[in-house]
mmCIF file of C-alpha atoms in Angstrom:
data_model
loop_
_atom_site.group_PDB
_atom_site.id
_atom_site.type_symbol
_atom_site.label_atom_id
_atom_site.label_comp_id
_atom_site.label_asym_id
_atom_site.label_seq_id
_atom_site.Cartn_x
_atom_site.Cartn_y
_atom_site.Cartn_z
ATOM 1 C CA UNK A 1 -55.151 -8.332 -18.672
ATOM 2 C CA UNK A 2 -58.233 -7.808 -17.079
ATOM 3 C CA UNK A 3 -61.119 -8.003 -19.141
ATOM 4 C CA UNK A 4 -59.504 -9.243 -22.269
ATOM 5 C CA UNK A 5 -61.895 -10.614 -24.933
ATOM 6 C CA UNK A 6 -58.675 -12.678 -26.272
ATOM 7 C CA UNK A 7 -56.668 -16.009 -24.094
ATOM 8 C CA UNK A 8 -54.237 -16.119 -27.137
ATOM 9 C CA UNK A 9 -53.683 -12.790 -27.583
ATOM 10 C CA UNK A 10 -54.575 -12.586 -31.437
ATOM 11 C CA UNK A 11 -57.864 -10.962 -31.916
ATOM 12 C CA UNK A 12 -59.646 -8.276 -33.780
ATOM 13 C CA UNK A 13 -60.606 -5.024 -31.977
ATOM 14 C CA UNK A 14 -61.582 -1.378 -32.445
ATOM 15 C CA UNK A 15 -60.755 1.781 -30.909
ATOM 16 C CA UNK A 16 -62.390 4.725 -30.245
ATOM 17 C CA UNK A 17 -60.515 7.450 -28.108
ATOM 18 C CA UNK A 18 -58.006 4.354 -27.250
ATOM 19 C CA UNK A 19 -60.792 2.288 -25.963
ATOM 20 C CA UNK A 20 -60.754 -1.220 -27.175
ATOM 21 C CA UNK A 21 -63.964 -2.944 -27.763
ATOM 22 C CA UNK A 22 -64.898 -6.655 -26.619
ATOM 23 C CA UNK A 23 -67.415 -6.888 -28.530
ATOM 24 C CA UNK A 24 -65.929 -5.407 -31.665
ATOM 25 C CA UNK A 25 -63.702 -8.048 -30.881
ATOM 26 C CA UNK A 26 -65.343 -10.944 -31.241
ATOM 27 C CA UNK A 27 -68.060 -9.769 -33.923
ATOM 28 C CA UNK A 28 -64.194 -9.409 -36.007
ATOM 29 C CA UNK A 29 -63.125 -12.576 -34.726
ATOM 30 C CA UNK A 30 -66.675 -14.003 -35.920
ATOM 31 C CA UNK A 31 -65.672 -12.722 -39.472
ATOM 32 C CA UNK A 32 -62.383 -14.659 -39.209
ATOM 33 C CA UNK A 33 -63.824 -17.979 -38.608
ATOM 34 C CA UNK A 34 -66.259 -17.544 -40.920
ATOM 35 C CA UNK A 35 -63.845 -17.009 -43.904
ATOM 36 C CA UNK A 36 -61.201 -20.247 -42.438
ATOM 37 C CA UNK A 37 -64.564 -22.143 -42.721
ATOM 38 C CA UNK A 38 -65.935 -21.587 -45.689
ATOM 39 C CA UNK A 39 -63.462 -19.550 -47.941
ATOM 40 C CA UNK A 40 -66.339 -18.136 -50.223
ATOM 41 C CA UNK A 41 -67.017 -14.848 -49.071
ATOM 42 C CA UNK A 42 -68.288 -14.428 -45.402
ATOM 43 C CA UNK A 43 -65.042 -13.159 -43.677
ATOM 44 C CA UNK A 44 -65.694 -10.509 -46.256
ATOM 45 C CA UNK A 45 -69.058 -9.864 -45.434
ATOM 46 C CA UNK A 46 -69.063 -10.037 -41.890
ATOM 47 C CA UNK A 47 -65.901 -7.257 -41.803
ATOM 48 C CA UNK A 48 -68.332 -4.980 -44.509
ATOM 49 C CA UNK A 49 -71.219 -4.976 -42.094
ATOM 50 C CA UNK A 50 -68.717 -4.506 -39.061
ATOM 51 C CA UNK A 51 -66.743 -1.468 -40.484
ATOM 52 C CA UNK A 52 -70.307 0.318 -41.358
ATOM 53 C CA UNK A 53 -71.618 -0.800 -37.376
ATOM 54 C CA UNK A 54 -68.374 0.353 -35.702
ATOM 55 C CA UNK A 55 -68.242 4.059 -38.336
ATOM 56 C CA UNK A 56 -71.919 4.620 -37.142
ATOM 57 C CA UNK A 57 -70.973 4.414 -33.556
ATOM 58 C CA UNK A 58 -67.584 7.060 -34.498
ATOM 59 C CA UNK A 59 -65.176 4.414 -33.921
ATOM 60 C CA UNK A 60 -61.963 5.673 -35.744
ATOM 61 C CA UNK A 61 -59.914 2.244 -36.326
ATOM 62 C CA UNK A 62 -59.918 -1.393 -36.834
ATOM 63 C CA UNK A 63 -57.300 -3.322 -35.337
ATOM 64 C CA UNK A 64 -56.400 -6.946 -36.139
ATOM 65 C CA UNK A 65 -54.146 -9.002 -34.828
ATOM 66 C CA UNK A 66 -53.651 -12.736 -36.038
ATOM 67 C CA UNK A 67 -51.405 -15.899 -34.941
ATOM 68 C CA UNK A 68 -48.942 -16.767 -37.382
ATOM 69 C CA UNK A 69 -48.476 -18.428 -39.898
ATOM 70 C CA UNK A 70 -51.962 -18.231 -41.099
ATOM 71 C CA UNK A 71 -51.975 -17.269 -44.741
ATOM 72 C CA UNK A 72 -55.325 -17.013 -45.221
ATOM 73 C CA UNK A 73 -55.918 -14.445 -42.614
ATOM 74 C CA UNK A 74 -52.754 -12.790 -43.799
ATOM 75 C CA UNK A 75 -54.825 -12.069 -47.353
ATOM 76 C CA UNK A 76 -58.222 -11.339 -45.743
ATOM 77 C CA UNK A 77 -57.284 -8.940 -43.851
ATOM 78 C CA UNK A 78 -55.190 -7.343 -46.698
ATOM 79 C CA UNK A 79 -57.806 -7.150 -48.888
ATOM 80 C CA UNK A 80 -59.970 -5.715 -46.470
ATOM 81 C CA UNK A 81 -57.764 -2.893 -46.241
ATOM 82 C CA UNK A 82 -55.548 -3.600 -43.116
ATOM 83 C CA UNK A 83 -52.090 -2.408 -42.984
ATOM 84 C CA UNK A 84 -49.161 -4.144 -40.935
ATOM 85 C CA UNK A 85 -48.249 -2.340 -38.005
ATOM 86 C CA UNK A 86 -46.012 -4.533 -36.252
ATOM 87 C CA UNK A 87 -45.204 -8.254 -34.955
ATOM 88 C CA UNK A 88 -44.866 -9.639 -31.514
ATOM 89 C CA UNK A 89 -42.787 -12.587 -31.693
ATOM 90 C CA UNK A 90 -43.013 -15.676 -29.798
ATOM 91 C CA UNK A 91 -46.188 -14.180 -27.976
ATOM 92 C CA UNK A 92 -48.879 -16.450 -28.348
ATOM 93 C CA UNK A 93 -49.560 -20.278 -27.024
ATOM 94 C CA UNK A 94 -51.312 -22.280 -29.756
ATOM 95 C CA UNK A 95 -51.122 -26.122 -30.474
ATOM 96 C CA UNK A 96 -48.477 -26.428 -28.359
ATOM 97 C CA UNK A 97 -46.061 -24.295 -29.409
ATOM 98 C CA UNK A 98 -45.312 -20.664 -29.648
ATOM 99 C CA UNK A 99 -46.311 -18.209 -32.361
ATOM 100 C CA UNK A 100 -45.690 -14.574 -34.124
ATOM 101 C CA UNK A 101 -48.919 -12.516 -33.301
ATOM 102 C CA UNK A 102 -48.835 -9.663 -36.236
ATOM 103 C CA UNK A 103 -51.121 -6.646 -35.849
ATOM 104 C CA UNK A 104 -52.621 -4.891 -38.355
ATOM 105 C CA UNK A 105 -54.708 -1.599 -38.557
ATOM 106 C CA UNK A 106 -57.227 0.070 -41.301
ATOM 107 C CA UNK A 107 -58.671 3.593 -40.401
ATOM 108 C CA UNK A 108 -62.731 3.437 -40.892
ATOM 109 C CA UNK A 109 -63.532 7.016 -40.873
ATOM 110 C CA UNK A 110 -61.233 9.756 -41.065
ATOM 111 C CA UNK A 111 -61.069 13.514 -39.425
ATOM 112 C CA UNK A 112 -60.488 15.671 -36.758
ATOM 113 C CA UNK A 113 -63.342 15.964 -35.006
ATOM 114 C CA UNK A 114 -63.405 15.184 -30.837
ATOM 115 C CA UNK A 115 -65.124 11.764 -30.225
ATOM 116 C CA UNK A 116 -68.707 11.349 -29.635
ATOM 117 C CA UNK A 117 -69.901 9.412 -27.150
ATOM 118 C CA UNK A 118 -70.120 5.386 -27.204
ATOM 119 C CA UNK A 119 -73.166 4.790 -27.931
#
């Protein structure tokens, strides 16, 4: 796809009016890597100060997706709030074989007003 933030096809976006943002994207995936590196805290962080960044800007929902298996990101993004929303199997290339992508979703600010503008 042209323009995709993502070569494996597992990566964290947002949407506003069906608009996915890049770099939502990778300030998520950011928050991903931080938590497989460290497992103290930052994935947590780093999703905290996105979901405030992306609700000042109107953006409705987080999206997540993540290669599986990968436990870990499995529980972060649970306990951030994400729910499951489906699984593409067999979808993406990674250490030489093929993987589940699962995709997950977690509404940051509810309502039914029109979208603003991005900003």
């Amino acid at each position: 796809m042209r323009g995709s933030c993502s070569r494996t096809g597992a990566a964290s976006s947002a949407t506003h009016t069906g608009v996915r943002s890049c770099r939502a994207r990778r300030i998520a995936g950011r928050a991903r890597s931080a938590s497989t590196w460290s497992g103290g805290g930052g994935g947590r962080a780093l999703y905290d100060a996105l979901f405030a960044r992306l609700a000042e800007r109107g953006f409705r929902t987080a999206v997540a997706g993540m290669t599986l298996p990968n436990d870990a990101s499995v529980g972060l993004h649970r306990a951030m709030g994400f729910e499951p929303v489906g699984t593409y199997r067999r979808i993406g290339w990674k250490h030489g074989t093929w993987h589940d992508v699962a995709w997950t979703q977690r509404t940051i600010i509810t309502g039914q007003d029109p979208p603003a503008e991005l900003r």
